[in-house]
Amino acid sequence: MVTMSDRRNGAWCYEAYRLPIQTYDLLAREPVKDMFELVNLKNSEVLQLRADSPSEAADWVKDIMKTANYCYNIMCDAIRSGIQVGKVKSVHSEEARQRILAGGKPTAVYGN
């Protein structure tokens, strides 16, 4: 979660800077040095983040993608089984996810 901090009445307060991204709608692009990008598949928004080191950035990307891929597979299984989770009716196809990681735009979805 990305937050903004502010001092109010002598205490630090934190507020969401960005609305949460559903994990199955999230991709992390491979880092360049200590910077990496998160891509929101829902609206193609890209959030650039910086880690303390290149190895830490690589660890973040690995962990984010592991979680995102797990959630993506669960969502695809649910859709294939006819189960609807919330308002989700489709997810981006694996091919579309790979194109987006390579810098392309979302073009295909799996499901209805």
PDB file of C-alpha atoms in Angstrom:
ATOM      1  CA  MET A   1       0.000   0.000   0.000  1.00  0.00           C
ATOM      2  CA  VAL A   2       1.304   3.426  -0.901  1.00  0.00           C
ATOM      3  CA  THR A   3       0.495   6.062   1.708  1.00  0.00           C
ATOM      4  CA  MET A   4       0.963   9.739   2.382  1.00  0.00           C
ATOM      5  CA  SER A   5       1.908  10.842   5.866  1.00  0.00           C
ATOM      6  CA  ASP A   6       0.891  14.007   7.632  1.00  0.00           C
ATOM      7  CA  ARG A   7       1.264  15.366  11.161  1.00  0.00           C
ATOM      8  CA  ARG A   8      -2.031  16.184  12.818  1.00  0.00           C
ATOM      9  CA  ASN A   9      -2.279  17.294  16.434  1.00  0.00           C
ATOM     10  CA  GLY A  10       1.290  16.125  17.033  1.00  0.00           C
ATOM     11  CA  ALA A  11       0.686  12.571  15.748  1.00  0.00           C
ATOM     12  CA  TRP A  12       1.602  11.023  12.408  1.00  0.00           C
ATOM     13  CA  CYS A  13      -1.437  10.078  10.307  1.00  0.00           C
ATOM     14  CA  TYR A  14      -1.333   7.926   7.194  1.00  0.00           C
ATOM     15  CA  GLU A  15      -3.828   7.979   4.351  1.00  0.00           C
ATOM     16  CA  ALA A  16      -4.077   5.864   1.216  1.00  0.00           C
ATOM     17  CA  TYR A  17      -2.362   7.689  -1.620  1.00  0.00           C
ATOM     18  CA  ARG A  18      -3.757   5.352  -4.249  1.00  0.00           C
ATOM     19  CA  LEU A  19      -6.789   3.126  -4.221  1.00  0.00           C
ATOM     20  CA  PRO A  20      -5.859  -0.525  -3.739  1.00  0.00           C
ATOM     21  CA  ILE A  21      -5.227  -2.589  -6.872  1.00  0.00           C
ATOM     22  CA  GLN A  22      -6.828  -6.022  -6.960  1.00  0.00           C
ATOM     23  CA  THR A  23      -3.979  -8.513  -6.813  1.00  0.00           C
ATOM     24  CA  TYR A  24      -5.138 -10.407  -9.919  1.00  0.00           C
ATOM     25  CA  ASP A  25      -5.079  -7.063 -11.801  1.00  0.00           C
ATOM     26  CA  LEU A  26      -1.468  -6.310 -10.800  1.00  0.00           C
ATOM     27  CA  LEU A  27       1.782  -6.891 -12.640  1.00  0.00           C
ATOM     28  CA  ALA A  28       5.307  -5.922 -11.610  1.00  0.00           C
ATOM     29  CA  ARG A  29       7.818  -5.227 -14.359  1.00  0.00           C
ATOM     30  CA  GLU A  30      11.412  -6.391 -13.970  1.00  0.00           C
ATOM     31  CA  PRO A  31      13.509  -3.775 -12.197  1.00  0.00           C
ATOM     32  CA  VAL A  32      16.039  -1.500 -13.805  1.00  0.00           C
ATOM     33  CA  LYS A  33      18.714  -1.006 -11.175  1.00  0.00           C
ATOM     34  CA  ASP A  34      16.786  -0.162  -7.992  1.00  0.00           C
ATOM     35  CA  MET A  35      13.529   0.900  -9.700  1.00  0.00           C
ATOM     36  CA  PHE A  36      10.548  -1.209 -10.725  1.00  0.00           C
ATOM     37  CA  GLU A  37       7.023  -0.587 -11.972  1.00  0.00           C
ATOM     38  CA  LEU A  38       3.636  -1.825 -10.859  1.00  0.00           C
ATOM     39  CA  VAL A  39       1.015  -1.969 -13.605  1.00  0.00           C
ATOM     40  CA  ASN A  40      -2.699  -1.790 -12.820  1.00  0.00           C
ATOM     41  CA  LEU A  41      -4.329  -3.872 -15.561  1.00  0.00           C
ATOM     42  CA  LYS A  42      -7.737  -2.339 -14.880  1.00  0.00           C
ATOM     43  CA  ASN A  43      -6.730   1.153 -16.052  1.00  0.00           C
ATOM     44  CA  SER A  44      -3.143   0.735 -17.392  1.00  0.00           C
ATOM     45  CA  GLU A  45      -1.822   3.050 -14.666  1.00  0.00           C
ATOM     46  CA  VAL A  46       1.885   2.558 -13.953  1.00  0.00           C
ATOM     47  CA  LEU A  47       3.343   3.264 -10.545  1.00  0.00           C
ATOM     48  CA  GLN A  48       7.149   3.591 -10.388  1.00  0.00           C
ATOM     49  CA  LEU A  49       8.786   2.549  -7.135  1.00  0.00           C
ATOM     50  CA  ARG A  50      12.351   2.572  -5.866  1.00  0.00           C
ATOM     51  CA  ALA A  51      13.938   0.063  -3.497  1.00  0.00           C
ATOM     52  CA  ASP A  52      17.047   0.478  -1.368  1.00  0.00           C
ATOM     53  CA  SER A  53      19.091  -1.693  -3.748  1.00  0.00           C
ATOM     54  CA  PRO A  54      18.801  -3.560  -7.058  1.00  0.00           C
ATOM     55  CA  SER A  55      18.587  -6.896  -5.222  1.00  0.00           C
ATOM     56  CA  GLU A  56      15.771  -5.606  -3.014  1.00  0.00           C
ATOM     57  CA  ALA A  57      13.899  -4.369  -6.107  1.00  0.00           C
ATOM     58  CA  ALA A  58      14.278  -7.824  -7.670  1.00  0.00           C
ATOM     59  CA  ASP A  59      12.951  -9.423  -4.470  1.00  0.00           C
ATOM     60  CA  TRP A  60       9.926  -7.108  -4.467  1.00  0.00           C
ATOM     61  CA  VAL A  61       9.129  -7.952  -8.106  1.00  0.00           C
ATOM     62  CA  LYS A  62       9.529 -11.690  -7.467  1.00  0.00           C
ATOM     63  CA  ASP A  63       7.278 -11.629  -4.403  1.00  0.00           C
ATOM     64  CA  ILE A  64       4.636  -9.385  -5.987  1.00  0.00           C
ATOM     65  CA  MET A  65       4.469 -11.538  -9.128  1.00  0.00           C
ATOM     66  CA  LYS A  66       4.308 -14.756  -7.111  1.00  0.00           C
ATOM     67  CA  THR A  67       1.291 -13.429  -5.216  1.00  0.00           C
ATOM     68  CA  ALA A  68      -0.318 -11.839  -8.290  1.00  0.00           C
ATOM     69  CA  ASN A  69       0.050 -15.039 -10.333  1.00  0.00           C
ATOM     70  CA  TYR A  70      -1.422 -17.123  -7.502  1.00  0.00           C
ATOM     71  CA  CYS A  71      -4.454 -14.813  -7.240  1.00  0.00           C
ATOM     72  CA  TYR A  72      -4.780 -14.701 -11.035  1.00  0.00           C
ATOM     73  CA  ASN A  73      -4.867 -18.510 -11.245  1.00  0.00           C
ATOM     74  CA  ILE A  74      -7.469 -18.707  -8.450  1.00  0.00           C
ATOM     75  CA  MET A  75      -9.629 -16.126 -10.249  1.00  0.00           C
ATOM     76  CA  CYS A  76      -9.332 -17.972 -13.589  1.00  0.00           C
ATOM     77  CA  ASP A  77     -10.297 -21.257 -11.898  1.00  0.00           C
ATOM     78  CA  ALA A  78     -13.313 -19.577 -10.308  1.00  0.00           C
ATOM     79  CA  ILE A  79     -14.448 -18.118 -13.646  1.00  0.00           C
ATOM     80  CA  ARG A  80     -13.971 -21.484 -15.422  1.00  0.00           C
ATOM     81  CA  SER A  81     -16.094 -23.113 -12.698  1.00  0.00           C
ATOM     82  CA  GLY A  82     -18.869 -20.563 -13.117  1.00  0.00           C
ATOM     83  CA  ILE A  83     -18.185 -18.970  -9.757  1.00  0.00           C
ATOM     84  CA  GLN A  84     -18.420 -15.194  -9.744  1.00  0.00           C
ATOM     85  CA  VAL A  85     -16.378 -13.385  -7.117  1.00  0.00           C
ATOM     86  CA  GLY A  86     -17.753  -9.922  -6.461  1.00  0.00           C
ATOM     87  CA  LYS A  87     -18.250  -7.998  -9.695  1.00  0.00           C
ATOM     88  CA  VAL A  88     -15.441  -9.799 -11.540  1.00  0.00           C
ATOM     89  CA  LYS A  89     -16.576 -11.378 -14.794  1.00  0.00           C
ATOM     90  CA  SER A  90     -13.247 -11.580 -16.615  1.00  0.00           C
ATOM     91  CA  VAL A  91      -9.506 -11.289 -16.157  1.00  0.00           C
ATOM     92  CA  HIS A  92      -6.728 -10.521 -18.614  1.00  0.00           C
ATOM     93  CA  SER A  93      -5.467 -13.531 -20.540  1.00  0.00           C
ATOM     94  CA  GLU A  94      -1.969 -14.856 -19.903  1.00  0.00           C
ATOM     95  CA  GLU A  95      -0.922 -13.631 -23.370  1.00  0.00           C
ATOM     96  CA  ALA A  96      -2.203 -10.133 -22.599  1.00  0.00           C
ATOM     97  CA  ARG A  97      -0.370 -10.155 -19.257  1.00  0.00           C
ATOM     98  CA  GLN A  98       2.903 -11.021 -21.029  1.00  0.00           C
ATOM     99  CA  ARG A  99       2.380  -8.217 -23.592  1.00  0.00           C
ATOM    100  CA  ILE A 100       1.746  -5.750 -20.762  1.00  0.00           C
ATOM    101  CA  LEU A 101       4.905  -6.844 -18.946  1.00  0.00           C
ATOM    102  CA  ALA A 102       6.790  -6.163 -22.178  1.00  0.00           C
ATOM    103  CA  GLY A 103       5.338  -2.626 -22.272  1.00  0.00           C
ATOM    104  CA  GLY A 104       2.184  -3.172 -24.324  1.00  0.00           C
ATOM    105  CA  LYS A 105      -1.432  -2.251 -23.617  1.00  0.00           C
ATOM    106  CA  PRO A 106      -4.158  -4.584 -22.278  1.00  0.00           C
ATOM    107  CA  THR A 107      -6.102  -6.094 -25.189  1.00  0.00           C
ATOM    108  CA  ALA A 108      -7.585  -9.468 -24.230  1.00  0.00           C
ATOM    109  CA  VAL A 109      -9.560 -10.843 -21.314  1.00  0.00           C
ATOM    110  CA  TYR A 110     -10.445 -14.337 -20.137  1.00  0.00           C
ATOM    111  CA  GLY A 111     -14.095 -14.897 -19.280  1.00  0.00           C
ATOM    112  CA  ASN A 112     -17.254 -12.961 -20.157  1.00  0.00           C
TER     113      ASN A 112
END
